[in-house]
Amino acid sequence: VQLVESGGGLVQPGGSLRLSCAASGFIFSSSTMSWARQAPGKGLEWVSTIYSDGTTSYVDSVKGRFTISRDNGKNTVYLQMNNLKPEDTAVYYCTTARSAREVRRNWGDWGQGTQVTVSS
């Protein structure tokens, strides 16, 4: 299994970024995929999950601002992040963990992470 994130960077508050995660080594189209993040000095936090049928879920702090999506033809999962806030600053990880519980327990496969910094 290989998960490769991209798209992170430095953005001003209120700005947008789109993260991508290219997956390989497993049957992507039938797999649940998630995004998680880790802010400096804090533990892993589940951000969002997308199921194989396209159903999505989000942590309350990002609802209405972030959108998770997938392209099964490209084996890629995305996280569109709008109206970014300084508290969104973190390393963002793509993972095959299927829930907040599995993220907290560091279950599944994980990418190397991509840094998102929100600062003026």
PDB file of C-alpha atoms in Angstrom, residues 3-108:
ATOM      1  CA  LEU A   3      -0.395   6.769  -0.113  1.00  0.00           C
ATOM      2  CA  VAL A   4       1.221   9.980  -1.364  1.00  0.00           C
ATOM      3  CA  GLU A   5      -0.168  13.341  -0.293  1.00  0.00           C
ATOM      4  CA  SER A   6       0.420  16.653  -2.044  1.00  0.00           C
ATOM      5  CA  GLY A   7      -0.985  20.162  -2.132  1.00  0.00           C
ATOM      6  CA  GLY A   8       0.002  21.549   1.238  1.00  0.00           C
ATOM      7  CA  GLY A   9       1.584  24.942   1.736  1.00  0.00           C
ATOM      8  CA  LEU A  10       1.369  28.362   3.352  1.00  0.00           C
ATOM      9  CA  VAL A  11      -1.910  30.243   2.994  1.00  0.00           C
ATOM     10  CA  GLN A  12      -3.422  33.325   4.583  1.00  0.00           C
ATOM     11  CA  PRO A  13      -6.482  33.080   6.814  1.00  0.00           C
ATOM     12  CA  GLY A  14      -9.577  32.841   4.662  1.00  0.00           C
ATOM     13  CA  GLY A  15      -7.663  31.210   1.842  1.00  0.00           C
ATOM     14  CA  SER A  16      -8.088  27.812   0.213  1.00  0.00           C
ATOM     15  CA  LEU A  17      -6.010  24.744  -0.523  1.00  0.00           C
ATOM     16  CA  ARG A  18      -6.765  21.403  -2.138  1.00  0.00           C
ATOM     17  CA  LEU A  19      -4.936  18.360  -0.867  1.00  0.00           C
ATOM     18  CA  SER A  20      -4.571  15.250  -3.019  1.00  0.00           C
ATOM     19  CA  CYS A  21      -3.699  11.696  -2.067  1.00  0.00           C
ATOM     20  CA  ALA A  22      -2.627   9.234  -4.741  1.00  0.00           C
ATOM     21  CA  ALA A  23      -3.233   5.652  -3.652  1.00  0.00           C
ATOM     22  CA  SER A  24      -1.826   2.375  -4.944  1.00  0.00           C
ATOM     23  CA  GLY A  25      -1.411  -1.228  -3.912  1.00  0.00           C
ATOM     24  CA  PHE A  26      -5.012  -1.991  -2.976  1.00  0.00           C
ATOM     25  CA  ILE A  27      -8.500  -1.858  -4.448  1.00  0.00           C
ATOM     26  CA  PHE A  28      -9.124   1.857  -4.028  1.00  0.00           C
ATOM     27  CA  SER A  29     -12.665   1.959  -5.381  1.00  0.00           C
ATOM     28  CA  SER A  30     -13.991  -0.318  -2.646  1.00  0.00           C
ATOM     29  CA  SER A  31     -12.001   1.261   0.173  1.00  0.00           C
ATOM     30  CA  THR A  32     -12.989   3.808   2.783  1.00  0.00           C
ATOM     31  CA  MET A  33     -10.530   6.705   2.877  1.00  0.00           C
ATOM     32  CA  SER A  34      -9.937   9.377   5.498  1.00  0.00           C
ATOM     33  CA  TRP A  35      -7.985  12.521   6.174  1.00  0.00           C
ATOM     34  CA  ALA A  36      -6.470  13.189   9.575  1.00  0.00           C
ATOM     35  CA  ARG A  37      -4.241  15.941  10.908  1.00  0.00           C
ATOM     36  CA  GLN A  38      -1.744  16.580  13.652  1.00  0.00           C
ATOM     37  CA  ALA A  39      -1.163  20.083  14.933  1.00  0.00           C
ATOM     38  CA  PRO A  40       2.113  20.995  16.660  1.00  0.00           C
ATOM     39  CA  GLY A  41       2.260  19.461  20.104  1.00  0.00           C
ATOM     40  CA  LYS A  42      -1.097  17.678  19.714  1.00  0.00           C
ATOM     41  CA  GLY A  43      -2.290  14.192  18.889  1.00  0.00           C
ATOM     42  CA  LEU A  44      -3.821  12.874  15.704  1.00  0.00           C
ATOM     43  CA  GLU A  45      -7.245  14.292  14.895  1.00  0.00           C
ATOM     44  CA  TRP A  46      -9.706  12.695  12.481  1.00  0.00           C
ATOM     45  CA  VAL A  47     -10.894  15.256   9.912  1.00  0.00           C
ATOM     46  CA  SER A  48     -13.056  13.515   7.334  1.00  0.00           C
ATOM     47  CA  THR A  49     -13.995  10.154   5.829  1.00  0.00           C
ATOM     48  CA  ILE A  50     -15.405   9.139   2.462  1.00  0.00           C
ATOM     49  CA  TYR A  51     -16.908   5.701   1.976  1.00  0.00           C
ATOM     50  CA  SER A  52     -16.884   3.652  -1.208  1.00  0.00           C
ATOM     51  CA  ASP A  53     -20.454   4.742  -1.957  1.00  0.00           C
ATOM     52  CA  GLY A  54     -19.470   8.421  -1.704  1.00  0.00           C
ATOM     53  CA  THR A  55     -21.002   9.052   1.705  1.00  0.00           C
ATOM     54  CA  THR A  56     -18.964  11.570   3.683  1.00  0.00           C
ATOM     55  CA  SER A  57     -18.507  12.650   7.279  1.00  0.00           C
ATOM     56  CA  TYR A  58     -16.598  15.509   8.920  1.00  0.00           C
ATOM     57  CA  VAL A  59     -15.390  16.652  12.294  1.00  0.00           C
ATOM     58  CA  ASP A  60     -17.564  19.525  13.492  1.00  0.00           C
ATOM     59  CA  SER A  61     -14.752  22.092  13.320  1.00  0.00           C
ATOM     60  CA  VAL A  62     -14.445  21.772   9.517  1.00  0.00           C
ATOM     61  CA  LYS A  63     -18.078  21.252   8.502  1.00  0.00           C
ATOM     62  CA  GLY A  64     -19.104  23.743   5.848  1.00  0.00           C
ATOM     63  CA  ARG A  65     -15.487  24.604   5.045  1.00  0.00           C
ATOM     64  CA  PHE A  66     -13.857  21.332   3.957  1.00  0.00           C
ATOM     65  CA  THR A  67     -15.044  18.895   1.293  1.00  0.00           C
ATOM     66  CA  ILE A  68     -13.717  15.379   0.806  1.00  0.00           C
ATOM     67  CA  SER A  69     -14.095  13.707  -2.579  1.00  0.00           C
ATOM     68  CA  ARG A  70     -12.670  10.837  -4.572  1.00  0.00           C
ATOM     69  CA  ASP A  71     -11.872   9.937  -8.162  1.00  0.00           C
ATOM     70  CA  ASN A  72     -11.835   6.166  -8.463  1.00  0.00           C
ATOM     71  CA  GLY A  73     -10.513   6.385 -12.028  1.00  0.00           C
ATOM     72  CA  LYS A  74      -7.408   8.127 -10.718  1.00  0.00           C
ATOM     73  CA  ASN A  75      -7.192   6.277  -7.376  1.00  0.00           C
ATOM     74  CA  THR A  76      -7.108   9.660  -5.692  1.00  0.00           C
ATOM     75  CA  VAL A  77      -8.856  11.217  -2.718  1.00  0.00           C
ATOM     76  CA  TYR A  78      -9.049  14.970  -2.271  1.00  0.00           C
ATOM     77  CA  LEU A  79      -9.644  17.426   0.545  1.00  0.00           C
ATOM     78  CA  GLN A  80     -10.808  20.859  -0.563  1.00  0.00           C
ATOM     79  CA  MET A  81     -10.219  23.305   2.274  1.00  0.00           C
ATOM     80  CA  ASN A  82     -11.878  26.723   2.148  1.00  0.00           C
ATOM     81  CA  ASN A  83     -11.985  29.620   4.609  1.00  0.00           C
ATOM     82  CA  LEU A  84      -8.896  28.292   6.333  1.00  0.00           C
ATOM     83  CA  LYS A  85      -8.172  29.367   9.892  1.00  0.00           C
ATOM     84  CA  PRO A  86      -4.909  29.477  11.856  1.00  0.00           C
ATOM     85  CA  GLU A  87      -6.179  26.566  13.952  1.00  0.00           C
ATOM     86  CA  ASP A  88      -6.219  24.432  10.794  1.00  0.00           C
ATOM     87  CA  THR A  89      -2.419  24.528  10.777  1.00  0.00           C
ATOM     88  CA  ALA A  90      -1.202  20.933  10.939  1.00  0.00           C
ATOM     89  CA  VAL A  91       0.372  18.085   9.048  1.00  0.00           C
ATOM     90  CA  TYR A  92      -2.429  16.463   7.061  1.00  0.00           C
ATOM     91  CA  TYR A  93      -2.373  12.716   6.462  1.00  0.00           C
ATOM     92  CA  CYS A  94      -4.235  10.499   4.046  1.00  0.00           C
ATOM     93  CA  THR A  95      -5.142   7.159   5.599  1.00  0.00           C
ATOM     94  CA  THR A  96      -7.130   3.979   5.096  1.00  0.00           C
ATOM     95  CA  ALA A  97      -8.346   4.315   8.690  1.00  0.00           C
ATOM     96  CA  ARG A  98     -12.137   4.263   8.534  1.00  0.00           C
ATOM     97  CA  SER A  99     -13.200   6.290  11.540  1.00  0.00           C
ATOM     98  CA  ALA A 100     -12.146   8.709  14.260  1.00  0.00           C
ATOM     99  CA  ARG A 101     -11.603   5.722  16.530  1.00  0.00           C
ATOM    100  CA  GLU A 102      -9.242   4.049  14.062  1.00  0.00           C
ATOM    101  CA  VAL A 103      -7.373   7.340  13.533  1.00  0.00           C
ATOM    102  CA  ARG A 104      -6.838   7.736  17.270  1.00  0.00           C
ATOM    103  CA  ARG A 105      -5.448   4.201  17.392  1.00  0.00           C
ATOM    104  CA  ASN A 106      -3.245   4.831  14.320  1.00  0.00           C
ATOM    105  CA  TRP A 107      -4.808   1.872  12.504  1.00  0.00           C
ATOM    106  CA  GLY A 108      -4.588   1.316   8.760  1.00  0.00           C
TER     107      GLY A 108
END
